XYZ file of C-alpha atoms in Angstrom:
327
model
C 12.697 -9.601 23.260
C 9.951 -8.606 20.841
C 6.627 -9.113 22.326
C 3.950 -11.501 21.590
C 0.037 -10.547 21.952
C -2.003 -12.902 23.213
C -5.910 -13.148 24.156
C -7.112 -11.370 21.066
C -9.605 -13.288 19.911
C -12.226 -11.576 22.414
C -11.380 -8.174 21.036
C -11.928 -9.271 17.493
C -15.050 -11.088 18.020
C -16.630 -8.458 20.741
C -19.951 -6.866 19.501
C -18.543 -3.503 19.370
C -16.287 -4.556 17.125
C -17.744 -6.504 14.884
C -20.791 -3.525 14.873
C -17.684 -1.329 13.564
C -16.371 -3.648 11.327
C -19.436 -3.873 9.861
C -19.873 0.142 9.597
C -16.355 0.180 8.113
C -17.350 -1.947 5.296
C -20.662 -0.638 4.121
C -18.938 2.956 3.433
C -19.739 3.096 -0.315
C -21.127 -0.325 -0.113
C -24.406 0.360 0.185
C -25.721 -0.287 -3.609
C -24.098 -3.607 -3.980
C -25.627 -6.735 -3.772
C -23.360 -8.031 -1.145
C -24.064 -5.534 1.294
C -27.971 -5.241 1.045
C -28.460 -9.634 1.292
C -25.997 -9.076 4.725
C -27.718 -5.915 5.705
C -31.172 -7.818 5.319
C -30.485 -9.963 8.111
C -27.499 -8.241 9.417
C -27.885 -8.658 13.441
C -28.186 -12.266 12.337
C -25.475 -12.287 10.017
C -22.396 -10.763 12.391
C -23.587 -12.664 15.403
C -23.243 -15.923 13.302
C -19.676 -14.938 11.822
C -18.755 -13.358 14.892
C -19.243 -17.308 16.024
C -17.955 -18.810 13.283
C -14.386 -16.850 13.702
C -14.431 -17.209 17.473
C -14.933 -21.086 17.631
C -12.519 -22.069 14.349
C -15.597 -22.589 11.967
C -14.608 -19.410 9.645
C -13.719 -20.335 6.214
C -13.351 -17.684 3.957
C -15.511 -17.340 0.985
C -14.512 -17.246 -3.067
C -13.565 -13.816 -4.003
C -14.747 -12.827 -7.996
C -11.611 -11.658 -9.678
C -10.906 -9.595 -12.291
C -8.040 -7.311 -14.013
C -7.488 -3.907 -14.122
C -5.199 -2.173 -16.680
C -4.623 1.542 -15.574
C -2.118 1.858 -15.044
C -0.402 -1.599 -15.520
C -2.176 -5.139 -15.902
C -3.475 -6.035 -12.497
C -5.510 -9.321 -11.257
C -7.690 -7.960 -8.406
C -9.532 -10.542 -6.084
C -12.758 -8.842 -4.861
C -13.771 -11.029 -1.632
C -17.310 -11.389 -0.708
C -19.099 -8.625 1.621
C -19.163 -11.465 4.791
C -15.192 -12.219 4.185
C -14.428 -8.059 4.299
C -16.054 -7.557 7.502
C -14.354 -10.351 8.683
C -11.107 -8.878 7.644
C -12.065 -5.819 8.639
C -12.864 -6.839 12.065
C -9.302 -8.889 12.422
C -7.412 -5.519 11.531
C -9.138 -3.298 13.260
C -7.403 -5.303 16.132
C -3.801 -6.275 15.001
C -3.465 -3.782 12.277
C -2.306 -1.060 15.307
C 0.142 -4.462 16.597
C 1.641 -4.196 13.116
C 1.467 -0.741 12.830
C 3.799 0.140 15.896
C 6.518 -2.039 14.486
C 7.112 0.079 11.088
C 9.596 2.954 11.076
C 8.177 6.127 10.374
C 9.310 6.491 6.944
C 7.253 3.757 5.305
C 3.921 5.329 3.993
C 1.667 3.206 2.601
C -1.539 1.679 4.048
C -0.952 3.486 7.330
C -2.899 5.811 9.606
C -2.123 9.110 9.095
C 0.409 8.052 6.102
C -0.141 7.857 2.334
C 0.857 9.007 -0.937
C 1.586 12.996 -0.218
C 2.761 11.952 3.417
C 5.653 10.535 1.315
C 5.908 13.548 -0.979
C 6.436 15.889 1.483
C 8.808 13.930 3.428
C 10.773 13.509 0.442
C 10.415 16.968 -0.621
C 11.293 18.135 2.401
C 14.689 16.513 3.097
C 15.320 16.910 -0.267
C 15.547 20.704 0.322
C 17.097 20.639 2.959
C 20.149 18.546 1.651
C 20.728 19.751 -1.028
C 21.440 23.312 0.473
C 24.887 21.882 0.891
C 25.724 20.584 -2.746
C 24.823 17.774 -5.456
C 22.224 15.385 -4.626
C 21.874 11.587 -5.779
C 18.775 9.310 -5.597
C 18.725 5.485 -5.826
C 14.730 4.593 -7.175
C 14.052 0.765 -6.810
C 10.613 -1.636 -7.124
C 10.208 -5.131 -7.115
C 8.705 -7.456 -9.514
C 5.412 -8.524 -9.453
C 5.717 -7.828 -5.196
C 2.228 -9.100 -3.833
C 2.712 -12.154 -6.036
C 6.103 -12.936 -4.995
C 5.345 -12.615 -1.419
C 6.684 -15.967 0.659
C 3.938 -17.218 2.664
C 5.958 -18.657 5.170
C 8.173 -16.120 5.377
C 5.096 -13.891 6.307
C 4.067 -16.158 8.690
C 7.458 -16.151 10.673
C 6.893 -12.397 10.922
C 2.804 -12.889 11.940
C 3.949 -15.050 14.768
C 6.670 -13.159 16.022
C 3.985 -10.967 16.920
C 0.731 -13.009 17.698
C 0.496 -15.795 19.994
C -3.192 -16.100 20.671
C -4.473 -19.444 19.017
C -7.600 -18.306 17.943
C -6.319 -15.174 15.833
C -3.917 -17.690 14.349
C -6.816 -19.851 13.208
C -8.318 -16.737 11.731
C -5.379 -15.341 9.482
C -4.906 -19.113 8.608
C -8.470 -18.900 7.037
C -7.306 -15.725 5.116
C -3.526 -16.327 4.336
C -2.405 -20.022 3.461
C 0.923 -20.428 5.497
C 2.542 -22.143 2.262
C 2.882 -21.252 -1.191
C 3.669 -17.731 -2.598
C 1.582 -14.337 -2.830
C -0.758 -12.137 -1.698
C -3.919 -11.312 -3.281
C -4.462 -7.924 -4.406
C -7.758 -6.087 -3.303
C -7.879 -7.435 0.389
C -7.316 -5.461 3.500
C -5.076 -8.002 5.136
C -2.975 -8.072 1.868
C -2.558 -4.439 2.620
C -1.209 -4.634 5.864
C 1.117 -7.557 5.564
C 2.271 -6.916 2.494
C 3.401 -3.775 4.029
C 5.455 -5.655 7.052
C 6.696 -7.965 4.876
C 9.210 -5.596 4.013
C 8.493 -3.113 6.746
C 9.810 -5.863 9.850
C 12.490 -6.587 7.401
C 13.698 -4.630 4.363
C 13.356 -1.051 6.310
C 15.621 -2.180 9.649
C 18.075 -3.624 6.937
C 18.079 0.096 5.514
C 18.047 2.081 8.401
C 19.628 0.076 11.282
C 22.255 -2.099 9.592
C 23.222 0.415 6.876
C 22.523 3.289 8.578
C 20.529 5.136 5.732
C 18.333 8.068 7.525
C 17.145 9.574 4.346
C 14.871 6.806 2.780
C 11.280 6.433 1.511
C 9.389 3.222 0.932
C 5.381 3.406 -0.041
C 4.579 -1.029 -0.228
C 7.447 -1.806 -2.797
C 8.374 1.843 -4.044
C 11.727 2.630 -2.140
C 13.512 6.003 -3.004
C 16.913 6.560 -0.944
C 18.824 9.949 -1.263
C 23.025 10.087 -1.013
C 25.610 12.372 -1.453
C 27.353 9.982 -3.388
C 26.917 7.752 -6.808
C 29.505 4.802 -4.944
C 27.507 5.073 -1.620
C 23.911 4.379 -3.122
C 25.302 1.529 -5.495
C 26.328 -0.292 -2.194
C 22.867 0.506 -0.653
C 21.701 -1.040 -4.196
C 23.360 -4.037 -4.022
C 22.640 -4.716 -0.255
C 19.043 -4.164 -0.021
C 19.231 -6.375 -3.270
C 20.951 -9.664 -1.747
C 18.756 -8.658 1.369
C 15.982 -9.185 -0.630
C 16.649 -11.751 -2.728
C 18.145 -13.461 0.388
C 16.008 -12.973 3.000
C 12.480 -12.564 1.294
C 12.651 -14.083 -2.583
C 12.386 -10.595 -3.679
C 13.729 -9.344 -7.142
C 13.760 -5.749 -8.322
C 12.133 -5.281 -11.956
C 13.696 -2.109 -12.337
C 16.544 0.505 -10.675
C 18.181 3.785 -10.966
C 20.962 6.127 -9.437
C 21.085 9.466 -10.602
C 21.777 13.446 -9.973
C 18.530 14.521 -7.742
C 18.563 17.619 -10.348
C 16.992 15.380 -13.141
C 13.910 14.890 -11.143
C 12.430 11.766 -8.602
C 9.755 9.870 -9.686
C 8.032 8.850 -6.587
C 4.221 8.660 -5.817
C 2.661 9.366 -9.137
C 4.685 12.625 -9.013
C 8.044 13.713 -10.457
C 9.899 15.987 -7.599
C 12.664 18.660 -7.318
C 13.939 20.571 -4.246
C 11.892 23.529 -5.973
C 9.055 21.974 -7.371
C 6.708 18.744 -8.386
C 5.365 18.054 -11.351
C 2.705 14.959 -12.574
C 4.376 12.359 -13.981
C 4.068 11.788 -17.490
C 1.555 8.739 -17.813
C -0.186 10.227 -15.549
C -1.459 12.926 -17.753
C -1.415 11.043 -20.447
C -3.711 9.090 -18.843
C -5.766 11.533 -17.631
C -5.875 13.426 -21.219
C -7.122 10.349 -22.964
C -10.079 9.934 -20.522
C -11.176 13.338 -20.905
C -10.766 13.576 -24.301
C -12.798 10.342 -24.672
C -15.630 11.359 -22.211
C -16.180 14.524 -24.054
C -16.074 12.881 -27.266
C -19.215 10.342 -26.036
C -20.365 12.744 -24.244
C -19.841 10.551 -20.726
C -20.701 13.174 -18.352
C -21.114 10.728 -15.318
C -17.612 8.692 -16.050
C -16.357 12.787 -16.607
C -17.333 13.667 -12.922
C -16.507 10.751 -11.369
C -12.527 10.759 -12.983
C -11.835 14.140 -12.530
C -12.522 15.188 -8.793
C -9.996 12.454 -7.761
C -7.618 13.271 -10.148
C -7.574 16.713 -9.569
C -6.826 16.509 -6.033
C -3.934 14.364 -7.259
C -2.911 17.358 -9.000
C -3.412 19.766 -7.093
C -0.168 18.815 -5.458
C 1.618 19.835 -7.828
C 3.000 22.708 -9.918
C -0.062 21.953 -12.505
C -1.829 25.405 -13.365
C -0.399 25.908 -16.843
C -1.309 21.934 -17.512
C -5.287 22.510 -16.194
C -5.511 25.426 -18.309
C -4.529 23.723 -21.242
C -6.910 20.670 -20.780
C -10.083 23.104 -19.614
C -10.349 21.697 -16.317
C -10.416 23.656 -12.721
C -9.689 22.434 -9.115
């Protein structure tokens, strides 16, 4: 029987915690407006949300949204500083509850995780297999997947997990138990969007179908076969599964020799090698180009360090070169 946590309320609201919370947030925070009206009054401030959360009163405030269009159209929902340490001070508590219930081959928005995590792993296995002949890859993602996201479907997984009423009360300010998606830009979106499929999706893959060479980073799912028939009945499993089981769609999927190339992660991978994908330098060659052209040395150094770690993980020397540019 899966276990239920109760009594976590005390945890969540504790000093300590709230103190860390608090620390957690302000990390790059500290020029915003947000952070220096808390920060003005800030013992104040956590003892009365701290409060607020513990006896029910907690209502979460109206995040500012706005879109972002690199590298597809995005609506991001930008909560106010008081509502992130709130979040922040929930998850600090059940995002480790969560976190022990995902397999170890879904990488996103997990300790110890991430994008190159998921590279390697790939990679890796990728090597290895294909020592012993040809190579196929089924590449899926779902439509619009924070949007789509069943609230009370969510919720059935929340409180298979968490039984203490006060927590409830808390993620009930934060996530409406009816209607459909998740907002993009919060930290609880994060981690449930990730179990949403990660309770579900990735036992369907592994435990029911048996797959033990598959890849998932939030709605990204790579699997790798040794046969075209094999991964087109993965396909159309995790498909019904999804559509079935969690009103998921896919926008887009593909089976194909591993020898053309996986695009997975912002990175297109061999057995031998990775490369960036395509848009990617695209991208990145139209923000140079413009920053040099106005002359936008502070948007110039603030782009490229963080892209150029993303490419140093790859086979990008002869690319650098050509666009000037030095890890």
């Amino acid at each position: 029987m899966t276990k239920r946590f109760r009594n976590l309320n005390g945890q969540i609201v504790a000093p300590a915690n709230m103190q860390e919370a608090y620390r957690l947030v302000a990390r790059g925070k500290r020029a915003s407006g947000g952070y220096l009206e808390f920060k003005e009054y800030d013992g104040l401030n956590l003892s009365v949300l701290a409060d607020d959360m513990a006896t029910g009163r907690y209502r979460a405030g109206q995040p500012s949204q706005f879109y972002v269009y690199d590298p597809k159209k995005r609506l991001i929902s930008a909560l106010p500083f008081r509502d992130r340490v709130a979040q922040q001070a929930l998850c600090l508590v059940v995002g480790p509850i969560f976190e022990r219930a995902l397999l170890p081959r879904t990488f996103a928005s997990r300790p110890g995780k991430g994008t190159h995590a998921g590279v390697r792993a790939l990679q890796s296995d990728l090597r290895r297999l294909s020592r012993g002949g040809q190579i196929y890859f089924l590449k899926t993602d779902f439509a619009q997947y924070f949007a789509s996201i069943d609230r009370a479907r969510l919720w059935q997984l929340i409180e298979a997990k968490i039984s203490c009423a006060g927590t409830i009360r808390i993620l009930e300010a934060m996530i409406p138990r009816s209607g459909k998606g998740l907002p993009i830009g919060s930290l609880t979106s994060q981690i449930f969007a990730n179990v949403y499929t990660g309770a579900t999706l990735d036992r369907h893959l592994q435990q029911v179908l048996g797959e033990k060479h598959w890849y998932r980073y939030m709605d990204d799912i790579v699997v790798l076969g040794l046969s075209i028939e094999r991964l087109r009945h993965v396909k159309a499993s995790i498909e019904a599964f999804a559509r079935d089981d969690l009103g998921l769609a896919f926008s887009k999927w593909q089976i194909a020799p591993a020898s053309r190339g996986i695009n997975f992660l912002g990175y297109r991978i061999w057995a031998s090698h990775k490369l960036l994908r395509k848009d990617s330098v695209t991208r990145a060659k139209r923000i140079i180009a413009a920053c040099r052209r106005h002359h936008d040395t502070a948007r110039l150094e603030k782009f490229l360090p963080a892209w150029l770690g993303h490419a140093a993980h790859a086979d990008s020397k002869n690319l650098l070169r050509h666009l000037e540019v030095a890890v």
